[in-house]
Amino acid sequence: MFKTLNDNTLKYKTYLNKYVDLLILGVIVFTILGLLISIVGKRPTLSAYVFLLVTNLVLLPIIYFLNGGLDCGCVFWMLISITLPWVFLRGKHRVISGLISVVGVACCLAVSAIYPEIVQSRDNMNMLMAEYISSMIIVSCVYAVLFSNIIL
């Protein structure tokens, strides 16, 4: 019985990983379309606003719950997702998108604390450490580029 349960769990996790891959592919296509709208339609603010909201409210929460919750590098990406609206947008769009991003991240953290069973756990500690390190390096580089352009 336990072997069947473990096999079904493995099949379910494999299915979810395929779903995440499709979601990421969809976000890449969405990003390209957003860039085209920004360039051709000459509406970069709208493009940035929609992209930030879709990323912060759809992509990152799904990745967060399917990749281990607090035990994944997505937490670093959520940190940058809170910062980016304040860098890329102006006026009321900056405040609205920034607050929505903070609420989205807070909801992810609260739901994972209240319902820990919906967060998929990570089994391989080496993969977890590699994800932490790579996420920290990439997010640090993004911050370095952003703030060096702002300061200079």
Short mmCIF file of C-alpha atoms in Angstrom, two decimals, residues 57-107:
data_model
loop_
_atom_site.label_atom_id
_atom_site.label_comp_id
_atom_site.label_asym_id
_atom_site.label_seq_id
_atom_site.Cartn_x
_atom_site.Cartn_y
_atom_site.Cartn_z
CA LEU A 57 0.27 37.66 -7.91
CA VAL A 58 0.43 34.61 -10.20
CA LEU A 59 3.92 33.38 -10.98
CA LEU A 60 5.72 33.83 -7.67
CA PRO A 61 2.95 32.40 -5.44
CA ILE A 62 2.68 29.28 -7.61
CA ILE A 63 6.43 28.78 -7.61
CA TYR A 64 6.50 29.45 -3.85
CA PHE A 65 3.94 26.77 -3.02
CA LEU A 66 5.20 24.16 -5.47
CA ASN A 67 8.89 24.52 -4.62
CA GLY A 68 8.90 24.31 -0.85
CA GLY A 69 7.55 27.56 0.55
CA LEU A 70 10.06 29.12 2.93
CA ASP A 71 12.47 26.31 2.04
CA CYS A 72 13.16 27.63 -1.46
CA GLY A 73 14.92 30.51 -3.14
CA CYS A 74 11.59 32.04 -4.14
CA VAL A 75 11.65 34.08 -0.93
CA PHE A 76 14.55 36.11 -2.37
CA TRP A 77 12.60 36.64 -5.58
CA MET A 78 9.62 37.82 -3.53
CA LEU A 79 11.87 40.38 -1.90
CA ILE A 80 12.84 41.76 -5.27
CA SER A 81 9.19 41.64 -6.41
CA ILE A 82 8.31 44.01 -3.58
CA THR A 83 11.10 46.40 -4.59
CA LEU A 84 10.60 46.54 -8.36
CA PRO A 85 7.27 48.45 -8.43
CA TRP A 86 8.91 51.25 -6.45
CA VAL A 87 11.75 51.40 -8.99
CA PHE A 88 9.91 51.07 -12.30
CA LEU A 89 6.60 52.85 -11.76
CA ARG A 90 5.70 56.43 -10.91
CA GLY A 91 2.90 58.15 -9.06
CA LYS A 92 -0.19 56.28 -7.92
CA HIS A 93 0.78 53.18 -9.96
CA ARG A 94 3.91 52.87 -7.82
CA VAL A 95 1.97 52.95 -4.56
CA ILE A 96 -0.85 50.65 -5.73
CA SER A 97 1.45 48.05 -7.25
CA GLY A 98 3.85 48.23 -4.29
CA LEU A 99 1.06 47.66 -1.78
CA ILE A 100 -0.45 44.85 -3.84
CA SER A 101 2.97 43.19 -3.99
CA VAL A 102 3.41 43.43 -0.22
CA VAL A 103 -0.08 42.00 0.36
CA GLY A 104 0.60 39.18 -2.13
CA VAL A 105 3.82 38.16 -0.38
CA ALA A 106 2.18 38.46 3.07
CA CYS A 107 -0.70 36.24 1.91
#
